[in-house]
CSV table of N, CA and C and ligand atoms in Angstrom, one decimal:
chain,number,residue,atom,x,y,z
M,1,MET,N,-37.4,32.2,-35.7
M,1,MET,CA,-38.3,33.4,-35.9
M,1,MET,C,-38.5,33.6,-37.4
M,2,LYS,N,-39.8,33.7,-37.8
M,2,LYS,CA,-40.1,34.0,-39.2
M,2,LYS,C,-39.7,35.4,-39.5
M,3,ASN,N,-39.6,35.7,-40.8
M,3,ASN,CA,-39.1,37.0,-41.2
M,3,ASN,C,-40.2,37.9,-41.8
M,4,ASN,N,-41.4,37.6,-41.7
M,4,ASN,CA,-42.5,38.4,-42.3
M,4,ASN,C,-42.6,39.8,-41.7
M,5,ILE,N,-43.1,40.8,-42.5
M,5,ILE,CA,-43.5,42.1,-42.0
M,5,ILE,C,-45.0,42.1,-42.0
M,6,VAL,N,-45.6,42.4,-40.8
M,6,VAL,CA,-47.0,42.3,-40.7
M,6,VAL,C,-47.5,43.8,-40.4
M,7,LEU,N,-48.5,44.2,-41.2
M,7,LEU,CA,-49.1,45.6,-41.0
M,7,LEU,C,-50.4,45.5,-40.3
M,8,CYS,N,-50.6,46.1,-39.2
M,8,CYS,CA,-51.9,46.2,-38.6
M,8,CYS,C,-52.4,47.6,-38.3
M,9,GLY,N,-53.6,47.8,-38.1
M,9,GLY,CA,-54.2,49.1,-37.8
M,9,GLY,C,-55.6,49.3,-38.4
M,10,PHE,N,-56.1,50.4,-38.1
M,10,PHE,CA,-57.5,50.7,-38.4
M,10,PHE,C,-57.8,50.7,-39.9
M,11,MET,N,-59.1,50.5,-40.2
M,11,MET,CA,-59.5,50.7,-41.6
M,11,MET,C,-59.1,52.0,-42.1
M,12,GLY,N,-58.6,52.0,-43.3
M,12,GLY,CA,-58.2,53.2,-44.0
M,12,GLY,C,-56.8,53.7,-43.7
M,13,CYS,N,-56.0,53.0,-42.9
M,13,CYS,CA,-54.7,53.5,-42.5
M,13,CYS,C,-53.6,53.2,-43.6
M,14,GLY,N,-54.0,52.5,-44.7
M,14,GLY,CA,-53.1,52.3,-45.8
M,14,GLY,C,-52.3,51.0,-45.8
M,15,LYS,N,-52.8,50.0,-45.1
M,15,LYS,CA,-52.0,48.8,-44.9
M,15,LYS,C,-51.7,48.1,-46.3
M,16,SER,N,-52.7,48.0,-47.2
M,16,SER,CA,-52.5,47.3,-48.4
M,16,SER,C,-51.5,48.1,-49.3
M,17,THR,N,-51.7,49.4,-49.4
M,17,THR,CA,-50.8,50.2,-50.3
M,17,THR,C,-49.4,50.1,-49.8
M,18,ILE,N,-49.2,50.3,-48.4
M,18,ILE,CA,-47.9,50.3,-47.9
M,18,ILE,C,-47.2,48.9,-48.0
M,19,ALA,N,-48.1,47.8,-47.9
M,19,ALA,CA,-47.5,46.5,-48.1
M,19,ALA,C,-47.0,46.3,-49.5
M,20,ARG,N,-47.6,46.9,-50.5
M,20,ARG,CA,-47.2,46.8,-51.9
M,20,ARG,C,-45.8,47.5,-52.0
M,21,SER,N,-45.7,48.7,-51.4
M,21,SER,CA,-44.4,49.5,-51.5
M,21,SER,C,-43.3,48.6,-50.8
M,22,LEU,N,-43.6,48.1,-49.7
M,22,LEU,CA,-42.6,47.3,-48.9
M,22,LEU,C,-42.2,46.0,-49.7
M,23,ALA,N,-43.2,45.5,-50.4
M,23,ALA,CA,-42.9,44.3,-51.2
M,23,ALA,C,-41.9,44.6,-52.3
M,24,LYS,N,-42.1,45.8,-52.9
M,24,LYS,CA,-41.1,46.2,-54.0
M,24,LYS,C,-39.8,46.4,-53.4
M,25,MET,N,-39.7,47.0,-52.2
M,25,MET,CA,-38.4,47.3,-51.6
M,25,MET,C,-37.6,46.1,-51.1
M,26,THR,N,-38.4,45.1,-50.7
M,26,THR,CA,-37.7,43.9,-50.1
M,26,THR,C,-37.7,42.7,-51.0
M,27,GLY,N,-38.5,42.7,-52.0
M,27,GLY,CA,-38.6,41.4,-52.9
M,27,GLY,C,-39.5,40.4,-52.2
M,28,PHE,N,-40.1,40.8,-51.1
M,28,PHE,CA,-41.1,39.9,-50.5
M,28,PHE,C,-42.4,39.9,-51.3
M,29,LYS,N,-43.3,39.0,-50.9
M,29,LYS,CA,-44.6,39.0,-51.6
M,29,LYS,C,-45.6,39.8,-50.7
M,30,ALA,N,-46.4,40.7,-51.3
M,30,ALA,CA,-47.4,41.4,-50.6
M,30,ALA,C,-48.7,40.5,-50.6
M,31,VAL,N,-49.2,40.3,-49.4
M,31,VAL,CA,-50.5,39.6,-49.3
M,31,VAL,C,-51.4,40.3,-48.4
M,32,ASP,N,-52.7,40.1,-48.6
M,32,ASP,CA,-53.8,40.9,-48.0
M,32,ASP,C,-54.8,39.9,-47.5
M,33,THR,N,-55.0,39.9,-46.2
M,33,THR,CA,-56.0,38.9,-45.6
M,33,THR,C,-57.4,39.1,-46.2
M,34,ASP,N,-57.8,40.3,-46.4
M,34,ASP,CA,-59.2,40.6,-46.9
M,34,ASP,C,-59.3,40.0,-48.4
M,35,SER,N,-58.3,40.3,-49.2
M,35,SER,CA,-58.3,39.8,-50.6
M,35,SER,C,-58.3,38.3,-50.6
M,36,LEU,N,-57.5,37.7,-49.7
M,36,LEU,CA,-57.5,36.2,-49.7
M,36,LEU,C,-58.8,35.6,-49.3
M,37,ILE,N,-59.5,36.3,-48.3
M,37,ILE,CA,-60.8,35.8,-47.9
M,37,ILE,C,-61.8,35.9,-49.0
M,38,GLU,N,-61.8,37.1,-49.7
M,38,GLU,CA,-62.7,37.3,-50.8
M,38,GLU,C,-62.5,36.2,-51.9
M,39,GLU,N,-61.2,35.9,-52.2
M,39,GLU,CA,-61.0,34.9,-53.2
M,39,GLU,C,-61.5,33.5,-52.7
M,40,LYS,N,-61.3,33.2,-51.5
M,40,LYS,CA,-61.7,31.9,-50.9
M,40,LYS,C,-63.2,31.8,-50.9
M,41,GLU,N,-63.9,32.8,-50.5
M,41,GLU,CA,-65.3,32.8,-50.3
M,41,GLU,C,-66.0,33.2,-51.6
M,42,LYS,N,-65.3,33.7,-52.6
M,42,LYS,CA,-65.8,34.1,-53.9
M,42,LYS,C,-66.9,35.2,-53.8
M,43,MET,N,-66.7,36.1,-52.8
M,43,MET,CA,-67.6,37.2,-52.7
M,43,MET,C,-66.9,38.4,-51.9
M,44,PRO,N,-67.3,39.6,-52.2
M,44,PRO,CA,-66.8,40.7,-51.4
M,44,PRO,C,-67.0,40.6,-49.9
M,45,ILE,N,-66.1,41.2,-49.1
M,45,ILE,CA,-66.3,41.2,-47.6
M,45,ILE,C,-67.7,41.6,-47.2
M,46,LYS,N,-68.1,42.7,-47.8
M,46,LYS,CA,-69.4,43.3,-47.5
M,46,LYS,C,-70.6,42.2,-47.6
M,47,GLU,N,-70.4,41.4,-48.7
M,47,GLU,CA,-71.5,40.4,-48.9
M,47,GLU,C,-71.3,39.2,-48.0
M,48,ILE,N,-70.0,38.9,-47.6
M,48,ILE,CA,-69.8,37.8,-46.6
M,48,ILE,C,-70.5,38.2,-45.3
M,49,PHE,N,-70.3,39.5,-44.9
M,49,PHE,CA,-71.0,39.9,-43.7
M,49,PHE,C,-72.5,39.8,-43.8
M,50,SER,N,-73.0,40.3,-44.9
M,50,SER,CA,-74.5,40.4,-45.0
M,50,SER,C,-75.1,39.0,-45.2
M,51,THR,N,-74.4,38.1,-45.8
M,51,THR,CA,-74.9,36.7,-46.0
M,51,THR,C,-74.7,35.8,-44.9
M,52,PHE,N,-73.5,35.8,-44.3
M,52,PHE,CA,-73.2,34.8,-43.3
M,52,PHE,C,-72.9,35.4,-41.9
M,53,GLY,N,-72.8,36.7,-41.8
M,53,GLY,CA,-72.5,37.3,-40.5
M,53,GLY,C,-71.1,37.5,-40.2
M,54,GLU,N,-70.8,38.4,-39.2
M,54,GLU,CA,-69.4,38.7,-38.9
M,54,GLU,C,-68.7,37.5,-38.3
M,55,GLU,N,-69.3,36.7,-37.5
M,55,GLU,CA,-68.7,35.6,-36.9
M,55,GLU,C,-68.1,34.7,-38.0
M,56,TYR,N,-68.8,34.4,-39.0
M,56,TYR,CA,-68.3,33.6,-40.1
M,56,TYR,C,-67.1,34.2,-40.7
M,57,PHE,N,-67.2,35.5,-41.0
M,57,PHE,CA,-66.0,36.2,-41.6
M,57,PHE,C,-64.8,36.1,-40.6
M,58,ARG,N,-65.0,36.3,-39.3
M,58,ARG,CA,-63.9,36.2,-38.4
M,58,ARG,C,-63.2,34.8,-38.4
M,59,ARG,N,-64.1,33.8,-38.6
M,59,ARG,CA,-63.5,32.4,-38.6
M,59,ARG,C,-62.6,32.3,-39.9
M,60,SER,N,-63.1,32.8,-41.0
M,60,SER,CA,-62.3,32.7,-42.2
M,60,SER,C,-61.0,33.5,-42.1
M,61,GLU,N,-61.2,34.6,-41.4
M,61,GLU,CA,-60.0,35.5,-41.2
M,61,GLU,C,-58.9,34.8,-40.3
M,62,THR,N,-59.4,34.1,-39.3
M,62,THR,CA,-58.4,33.3,-38.4
M,62,THR,C,-57.7,32.3,-39.2
M,63,ASP,N,-58.5,31.5,-40.1
M,63,ASP,CA,-57.9,30.5,-40.9
M,63,ASP,C,-56.8,31.1,-41.8
M,64,THR,N,-57.2,32.3,-42.4
M,64,THR,CA,-56.2,32.9,-43.3
M,64,THR,C,-55.0,33.4,-42.6
M,65,VAL,N,-55.2,34.0,-41.5
M,65,VAL,CA,-54.1,34.6,-40.7
M,65,VAL,C,-53.1,33.4,-40.4
M,66,LYS,N,-53.7,32.3,-39.9
M,66,LYS,CA,-52.8,31.2,-39.5
M,66,LYS,C,-52.0,30.6,-40.7
M,67,GLU,N,-52.7,30.5,-41.8
M,67,GLU,CA,-52.0,30.0,-43.0
M,67,GLU,C,-50.8,30.9,-43.4
M,68,LEU,N,-51.1,32.2,-43.4
M,68,LEU,CA,-50.0,33.1,-43.8
M,68,LEU,C,-48.9,33.1,-42.7
M,69,ALA,N,-49.3,33.0,-41.5
M,69,ALA,CA,-48.3,33.1,-40.4
M,69,ALA,C,-47.3,31.9,-40.5
M,70,GLY,N,-47.7,30.9,-41.2
M,70,GLY,CA,-46.8,29.7,-41.3
M,70,GLY,C,-45.8,29.9,-42.5
M,71,SER,N,-45.9,31.0,-43.3
M,71,SER,CA,-45.0,31.2,-44.4
M,71,SER,C,-44.0,32.2,-44.1
M,72,LYS,N,-43.0,32.4,-45.1
M,72,LYS,CA,-41.9,33.3,-44.9
M,72,LYS,C,-41.9,34.3,-46.1
M,73,ASN,N,-41.1,35.3,-45.9
M,73,ASN,CA,-40.9,36.3,-47.0
M,73,ASN,C,-42.1,37.0,-47.5
M,74,LEU,N,-43.0,37.3,-46.5
M,74,LEU,CA,-44.3,38.0,-46.9
M,74,LEU,C,-44.4,39.4,-46.2
M,75,VAL,N,-45.1,40.3,-46.9
M,75,VAL,CA,-45.5,41.5,-46.2
M,75,VAL,C,-47.0,41.3,-46.1
M,76,ILE,N,-47.5,41.2,-44.9
M,76,ILE,CA,-48.9,40.8,-44.7
M,76,ILE,C,-49.7,42.0,-44.3
M,77,ALA,N,-50.7,42.4,-45.1
M,77,ALA,CA,-51.6,43.5,-44.8
M,77,ALA,C,-52.8,42.8,-44.1
M,78,THR,N,-53.1,43.1,-42.9
M,78,THR,CA,-54.2,42.4,-42.2
M,78,THR,C,-55.4,43.3,-42.2
M,79,GLY,N,-56.6,42.7,-42.1
M,79,GLY,CA,-57.8,43.5,-41.9
M,79,GLY,C,-57.8,44.2,-40.6
M,80,GLY,N,-58.6,45.3,-40.5
M,80,GLY,CA,-58.5,46.1,-39.3
M,80,GLY,C,-58.9,45.4,-38.0
M,81,GLY,N,-59.6,44.3,-38.1
M,81,GLY,CA,-60.0,43.5,-36.9
M,81,GLY,C,-59.2,42.3,-36.7
M,82,ALA,N,-58.2,42.0,-37.6
M,82,ALA,CA,-57.5,40.7,-37.6
M,82,ALA,C,-56.7,40.5,-36.3
M,83,VAL,N,-56.2,41.5,-35.7
M,83,VAL,CA,-55.3,41.2,-34.6
M,83,VAL,C,-56.1,41.2,-33.3
M,84,LEU,N,-57.4,41.4,-33.4
M,84,LEU,CA,-58.2,41.5,-32.1
M,84,LEU,C,-58.4,40.2,-31.4
M,85,ARG,N,-58.4,39.1,-32.2
M,85,ARG,CA,-58.5,37.8,-31.5
M,85,ARG,C,-57.1,37.4,-31.1
M,86,LYS,N,-57.0,36.9,-29.9
M,86,LYS,CA,-55.7,36.7,-29.3
M,86,LYS,C,-54.9,35.6,-30.1
M,87,GLU,N,-55.7,34.6,-30.6
M,87,GLU,CA,-55.0,33.5,-31.4
M,87,GLU,C,-54.4,34.1,-32.7
M,88,ASN,N,-55.1,35.1,-33.3
M,88,ASN,CA,-54.5,35.7,-34.5
M,88,ASN,C,-53.3,36.5,-34.1
M,89,ALA,N,-53.5,37.3,-33.1
M,89,ALA,CA,-52.4,38.2,-32.7
M,89,ALA,C,-51.1,37.4,-32.3
M,90,ASP,N,-51.3,36.3,-31.6
M,90,ASP,CA,-50.2,35.4,-31.3
M,90,ASP,C,-49.5,34.8,-32.5
M,91,ALA,N,-50.3,34.4,-33.5
M,91,ALA,CA,-49.8,33.8,-34.7
M,91,ALA,C,-49.0,34.8,-35.5
M,92,LEU,N,-49.5,36.0,-35.6
M,92,LEU,CA,-48.9,37.0,-36.4
M,92,LEU,C,-47.6,37.5,-35.7
M,93,LYS,N,-47.6,37.6,-34.4
M,93,LYS,CA,-46.4,38.0,-33.6
M,93,LYS,C,-45.3,37.0,-33.8
M,94,GLN,N,-45.7,35.7,-33.8
M,94,GLN,CA,-44.7,34.6,-34.0
M,94,GLN,C,-44.1,34.7,-35.4
M,95,SER,N,-44.8,35.3,-36.4
M,95,SER,CA,-44.5,35.1,-37.8
M,95,SER,C,-43.6,36.2,-38.3
M,96,GLY,N,-43.3,37.2,-37.4
M,96,GLY,CA,-42.4,38.3,-37.9
M,96,GLY,C,-42.5,39.6,-37.1
M,97,PHE,N,-42.2,40.7,-37.9
M,97,PHE,CA,-42.2,42.0,-37.3
M,97,PHE,C,-43.5,42.7,-37.5
M,98,VAL,N,-44.2,43.1,-36.4
M,98,VAL,CA,-45.5,43.6,-36.5
M,98,VAL,C,-45.5,45.1,-36.3
M,99,VAL,N,-46.1,45.8,-37.3
M,99,VAL,CA,-46.1,47.3,-37.3
M,99,VAL,C,-47.6,47.8,-37.1
M,100,PHE,N,-47.8,48.7,-36.2
M,100,PHE,CA,-49.1,49.3,-36.0
M,100,PHE,C,-49.1,50.7,-36.7
M,101,LEU,N,-49.9,50.8,-37.7
M,101,LEU,CA,-50.0,52.1,-38.5
M,101,LEU,C,-51.1,52.9,-37.8
M,102,ASP,N,-50.7,53.9,-37.1
M,102,ASP,CA,-51.7,54.6,-36.3
M,102,ASP,C,-52.3,55.8,-37.1
M,103,ILE,N,-53.6,55.9,-36.9
M,103,ILE,CA,-54.3,57.0,-37.7
M,103,ILE,C,-55.4,57.6,-36.8
M,104,GLY,N,-55.7,58.9,-36.9
M,104,GLY,CA,-56.7,59.5,-36.1
M,104,GLY,C,-58.1,59.5,-36.7
M,105,LYS,N,-59.1,59.8,-35.9
M,105,LYS,CA,-60.5,59.7,-36.4
M,105,LYS,C,-60.7,60.6,-37.6
M,106,GLU,N,-60.3,61.8,-37.5
M,106,GLU,CA,-60.6,62.8,-38.6
M,106,GLU,C,-60.0,62.2,-39.9
M,107,GLU,N,-58.8,61.7,-39.9
M,107,GLU,CA,-58.2,61.2,-41.1
M,107,GLU,C,-58.9,60.0,-41.6
M,108,VAL,N,-59.3,59.1,-40.7
M,108,VAL,CA,-60.1,57.9,-41.2
M,108,VAL,C,-61.4,58.4,-41.9
M,109,LEU,N,-62.1,59.3,-41.3
M,109,LEU,CA,-63.3,59.8,-41.8
M,109,LEU,C,-63.1,60.5,-43.2
M,110,ARG,N,-62.0,61.2,-43.3
M,110,ARG,CA,-61.7,61.9,-44.6
M,110,ARG,C,-61.4,60.8,-45.7
M,111,ARG,N,-60.5,59.8,-45.3
M,111,ARG,CA,-60.1,58.8,-46.3
M,111,ARG,C,-61.3,57.9,-46.7
M,112,LEU,N,-62.2,57.7,-45.8
M,112,LEU,CA,-63.3,56.7,-46.0
M,112,LEU,C,-64.6,57.4,-46.3
M,113,SER,N,-64.6,58.7,-46.6
M,113,SER,CA,-65.9,59.3,-46.9
M,113,SER,C,-66.4,58.8,-48.2
M,114,GLY,N,-67.6,58.3,-48.2
M,114,GLY,CA,-68.1,57.8,-49.5
M,114,GLY,C,-67.8,56.3,-49.7
M,115,ASP,N,-67.0,55.7,-48.8
M,115,ASP,CA,-66.7,54.3,-48.9
M,115,ASP,C,-67.9,53.5,-48.4
M,116,THR,N,-68.3,52.5,-49.1
M,116,THR,CA,-69.4,51.6,-48.6
M,116,THR,C,-69.0,50.2,-48.5
M,117,SER,N,-67.7,49.9,-48.6
M,117,SER,CA,-67.2,48.5,-48.6
M,117,SER,C,-66.9,48.0,-47.3
M,118,ARG,N,-67.0,48.8,-46.2
M,118,ARG,CA,-66.7,48.3,-44.9
M,118,ARG,C,-67.9,48.2,-44.0
M,119,PRO,N,-68.4,47.0,-43.8
M,119,PRO,CA,-69.7,46.8,-43.1
M,119,PRO,C,-69.8,47.5,-41.8
M,120,LEU,N,-68.6,47.5,-41.0
M,120,LEU,CA,-68.7,48.0,-39.7
M,120,LEU,C,-68.9,49.6,-39.7
M,121,LEU,N,-68.6,50.2,-40.8
M,121,LEU,CA,-68.7,51.7,-40.8
M,121,LEU,C,-69.9,52.1,-41.8
M,122,ASN,N,-70.6,51.1,-42.3
M,122,ASN,CA,-71.7,51.4,-43.2
M,122,ASN,C,-72.9,51.8,-42.4
M,123,ARG,N,-73.0,52.9,-41.8
M,123,ARG,CA,-74.1,53.2,-40.9
M,123,ARG,C,-74.2,54.8,-40.8
M,124,PRO,N,-75.3,55.3,-40.4
M,124,PRO,CA,-75.5,56.7,-40.4
M,124,PRO,C,-74.6,57.4,-39.3
M,125,ASP,N,-74.3,56.7,-38.2
M,125,ASP,CA,-73.5,57.3,-37.1
M,125,ASP,C,-72.0,56.8,-37.3
M,126,LYS,N,-71.5,57.0,-38.5
M,126,LYS,CA,-70.2,56.5,-38.8
M,126,LYS,C,-69.1,57.2,-37.9
M,127,GLU,N,-69.3,58.5,-37.7
M,127,GLU,CA,-68.3,59.2,-36.8
M,127,GLU,C,-68.2,58.5,-35.4
M,128,THR,N,-69.3,58.3,-34.8
M,128,THR,CA,-69.3,57.6,-33.5
M,128,THR,C,-68.7,56.2,-33.6
M,129,ALA,N,-69.1,55.5,-34.6
M,129,ALA,CA,-68.6,54.1,-34.8
M,129,ALA,C,-67.0,54.2,-34.9
M,130,VAL,N,-66.5,55.1,-35.7
M,130,VAL,CA,-65.0,55.2,-35.8
M,130,VAL,C,-64.4,55.5,-34.4
M,131,GLU,N,-65.0,56.5,-33.8
M,131,GLU,CA,-64.5,56.9,-32.5
M,131,GLU,C,-64.5,55.8,-31.5
M,132,ASN,N,-65.6,55.0,-31.4
M,132,ASN,CA,-65.7,53.9,-30.4
M,132,ASN,C,-64.7,52.8,-30.8
M,133,LEU,N,-64.7,52.5,-32.0
M,133,LEU,CA,-63.8,51.4,-32.4
M,133,LEU,C,-62.3,51.7,-32.2
M,134,LEU,N,-62.0,53.0,-32.6
M,134,LEU,CA,-60.6,53.4,-32.4
M,134,LEU,C,-60.2,53.3,-30.9
M,135,ARG,N,-61.1,53.8,-30.0
M,135,ARG,CA,-60.8,53.8,-28.6
M,135,ARG,C,-60.6,52.4,-28.1
M,136,GLU,N,-61.4,51.5,-28.6
M,136,GLU,CA,-61.4,50.1,-28.1
M,136,GLU,C,-60.2,49.4,-28.7
M,137,ARG,N,-59.8,49.7,-29.9
M,137,ARG,CA,-58.8,48.9,-30.6
M,137,ARG,C,-57.4,49.4,-30.5
M,138,ARG,N,-57.2,50.7,-30.3
M,138,ARG,CA,-55.8,51.2,-30.3
M,138,ARG,C,-54.9,50.5,-29.3
M,139,PRO,N,-55.4,50.2,-28.0
M,139,PRO,CA,-54.5,49.5,-27.1
M,139,PRO,C,-54.2,48.1,-27.6
M,140,LEU,N,-55.1,47.5,-28.3
M,140,LEU,CA,-54.9,46.1,-28.8
M,140,LEU,C,-53.9,46.1,-30.0
M,141,TYR,N,-54.0,47.1,-30.8
M,141,TYR,CA,-53.0,47.2,-31.9
M,141,TYR,C,-51.6,47.4,-31.3
M,142,SER,N,-51.5,48.3,-30.3
M,142,SER,CA,-50.2,48.6,-29.7
M,142,SER,C,-49.7,47.4,-29.0
M,143,ALA,N,-50.5,46.6,-28.4
M,143,ALA,CA,-50.1,45.5,-27.6
M,143,ALA,C,-49.4,44.4,-28.5
M,144,VAL,N,-49.9,44.3,-29.7
M,144,VAL,CA,-49.4,43.2,-30.6
M,144,VAL,C,-48.1,43.7,-31.4
M,145,ALA,N,-48.0,45.0,-31.5
M,145,ALA,CA,-47.0,45.6,-32.4
M,145,ALA,C,-45.6,45.7,-31.8
M,146,ASP,N,-44.6,45.5,-32.7
M,146,ASP,CA,-43.2,45.7,-32.3
M,146,ASP,C,-42.9,47.2,-32.4
M,147,CYS,N,-43.6,47.9,-33.2
M,147,CYS,CA,-43.4,49.4,-33.3
M,147,CYS,C,-44.7,50.1,-33.8
M,148,THR,N,-44.8,51.3,-33.5
M,148,THR,CA,-46.0,52.1,-34.0
M,148,THR,C,-45.5,53.2,-34.8
M,149,ILE,N,-46.2,53.4,-36.0
M,149,ILE,CA,-45.8,54.5,-36.9
M,149,ILE,C,-47.0,55.3,-37.3
M,150,SER,N,-46.9,56.6,-37.4
M,150,SER,CA,-48.0,57.4,-37.8
M,150,SER,C,-48.4,57.0,-39.3
M,151,ALA,N,-49.6,56.8,-39.6
M,151,ALA,CA,-50.1,56.5,-40.9
M,151,ALA,C,-50.4,57.7,-41.7
M,152,GLU,N,-50.2,58.9,-41.1
M,152,GLU,CA,-50.6,60.1,-41.8
M,152,GLU,C,-49.5,60.8,-42.6
M,153,GLU,N,-48.7,60.0,-43.3
M,153,GLU,CA,-47.7,60.5,-44.3
M,153,GLU,C,-47.8,59.7,-45.6
M,154,SER,N,-47.0,60.0,-46.5
M,154,SER,CA,-47.2,59.3,-47.8
M,154,SER,C,-46.8,57.8,-47.6
M,155,PRO,N,-47.5,56.9,-48.3
M,155,PRO,CA,-47.2,55.4,-48.2
M,155,PRO,C,-45.7,55.1,-48.4
M,156,ASN,N,-45.1,55.8,-49.4
M,156,ASN,CA,-43.7,55.5,-49.6
M,156,ASN,C,-42.8,55.9,-48.5
M,157,GLU,N,-43.1,57.0,-47.9
M,157,GLU,CA,-42.3,57.5,-46.7
M,157,GLU,C,-42.5,56.5,-45.6
M,158,ILE,N,-43.7,56.1,-45.3
M,158,ILE,CA,-44.0,55.1,-44.3
M,158,ILE,C,-43.3,53.8,-44.5
M,159,ALA,N,-43.3,53.4,-45.8
M,159,ALA,CA,-42.7,52.1,-46.1
M,159,ALA,C,-41.2,52.2,-45.8
M,160,LYS,N,-40.6,53.3,-46.2
M,160,LYS,CA,-39.1,53.5,-45.9
M,160,LYS,C,-38.8,53.4,-44.5
M,161,LYS,N,-39.6,54.1,-43.7
M,161,LYS,CA,-39.4,54.0,-42.2
M,161,LYS,C,-39.5,52.6,-41.7
M,162,ILE,N,-40.5,51.9,-42.1
M,162,ILE,CA,-40.7,50.5,-41.6
M,162,ILE,C,-39.5,49.7,-42.0
M,163,LEU,N,-39.1,49.8,-43.2
M,163,LEU,CA,-38.0,49.0,-43.7
M,163,LEU,C,-36.7,49.3,-42.8
M,164,ALA,N,-36.5,50.5,-42.5
M,164,ALA,CA,-35.3,50.9,-41.7
M,164,ALA,C,-35.4,50.2,-40.3
M,165,LEU,N,-36.6,50.2,-39.7
M,165,LEU,CA,-36.8,49.6,-38.4
M,165,LEU,C,-36.7,48.1,-38.5
M,166,TYR,N,-37.2,47.5,-39.6
M,166,TYR,CA,-37.2,46.1,-39.8
M,166,TYR,C,-35.7,45.6,-39.9
M,167,ARG,N,-34.9,46.4,-40.7
M,167,ARG,CA,-33.6,45.9,-40.9
M,167,ARG,C,-32.7,46.1,-39.7
M,168,ASN,N,-33.0,47.1,-39.0
M,168,ASN,CA,-32.3,47.4,-37.7
M,168,ASN,C,-32.6,46.2,-36.7
M,169,ARG,N,-33.8,45.8,-36.7
M,169,ARG,CA,-34.2,44.8,-35.8
M,169,ARG,C,-33.6,43.4,-36.2
M,170,ALA,N,-33.6,43.2,-37.6
M,170,ALA,CA,-33.1,42.0,-38.1
M,170,ALA,C,-31.6,41.8,-37.8
M,171,GLU,N,-30.9,43.0,-37.9
M,171,GLU,CA,-29.4,42.9,-37.6
M,171,GLU,C,-29.1,42.6,-36.2
M,172,LYS,N,-30.0,43.0,-35.3
M,172,LYS,CA,-29.8,42.8,-33.9
M,172,LYS,C,-30.1,41.4,-33.4
M,173,SER,N,-31.0,40.7,-34.2
M,173,SER,CA,-31.5,39.4,-33.7
M,173,SER,C,-30.6,38.3,-34.3
Q,201,S3P,C1,-62.6,45.2,-40.6
Q,201,S3P,C2,-61.7,45.8,-41.5
Q,201,S3P,C3,-61.7,45.5,-42.9
Q,201,S3P,C4,-62.3,44.2,-43.2
Q,201,S3P,C5,-63.7,44.1,-42.5
Q,201,S3P,C6,-63.6,44.3,-41.0
Q,201,S3P,C7,-62.5,45.6,-39.2
Q,201,S3P,O1,-60.4,45.6,-43.5
Q,201,S3P,O2,-61.5,43.2,-42.7
Q,201,S3P,O3,-64.5,45.0,-43.1
Q,201,S3P,O4,-63.0,44.9,-38.3
Q,201,S3P,O5,-61.8,46.6,-38.9
Q,201,S3P,P1,-59.5,46.9,-43.7
Q,201,S3P,O6,-58.9,47.3,-42.4
Q,201,S3P,O7,-58.5,46.5,-44.8
Q,201,S3P,O8,-60.5,47.9,-44.2
């Protein structure tokens, strides 16, 4: 079993920030699927969507997830849609301890008000989009995760909780 810590959850739940805190605490390397895709494609996610479409982005995301899942000593912040494909979810689950950072609609809307970098939410009916996507995705995040943690606390507190759960689980295995 690989020893990575994998963070999944909806847009705006703080995956990248919490990954950086966890990396400091563990000495692991923090990696972010979205940043790696942007580096590979040499353009922002928003532009990848508008130029090549979502399907192209998802293929690049699957390649990135699989590459990372083959490594060790990582804290992996995944994009909000990364665990939705079964092959991605399986690869991530195999690669370590998966945490679902759960967040409610109001908090997503508060944190992402004014954000234009997320193509799936860049629309006038943003509230409905968040509501529908959350309803559809929550069960999938839960299904892939080894544990669920509320994302509505400070990143450092959340990171500490995750670390305790991770160490507890590492001792038992
Ligand atoms: C997406 C989430 C985004 C990014 C892309 C699609 C999604 O990542 O991968 O815009 O499908 O939820 P964040 O969760 O880091 O915002």
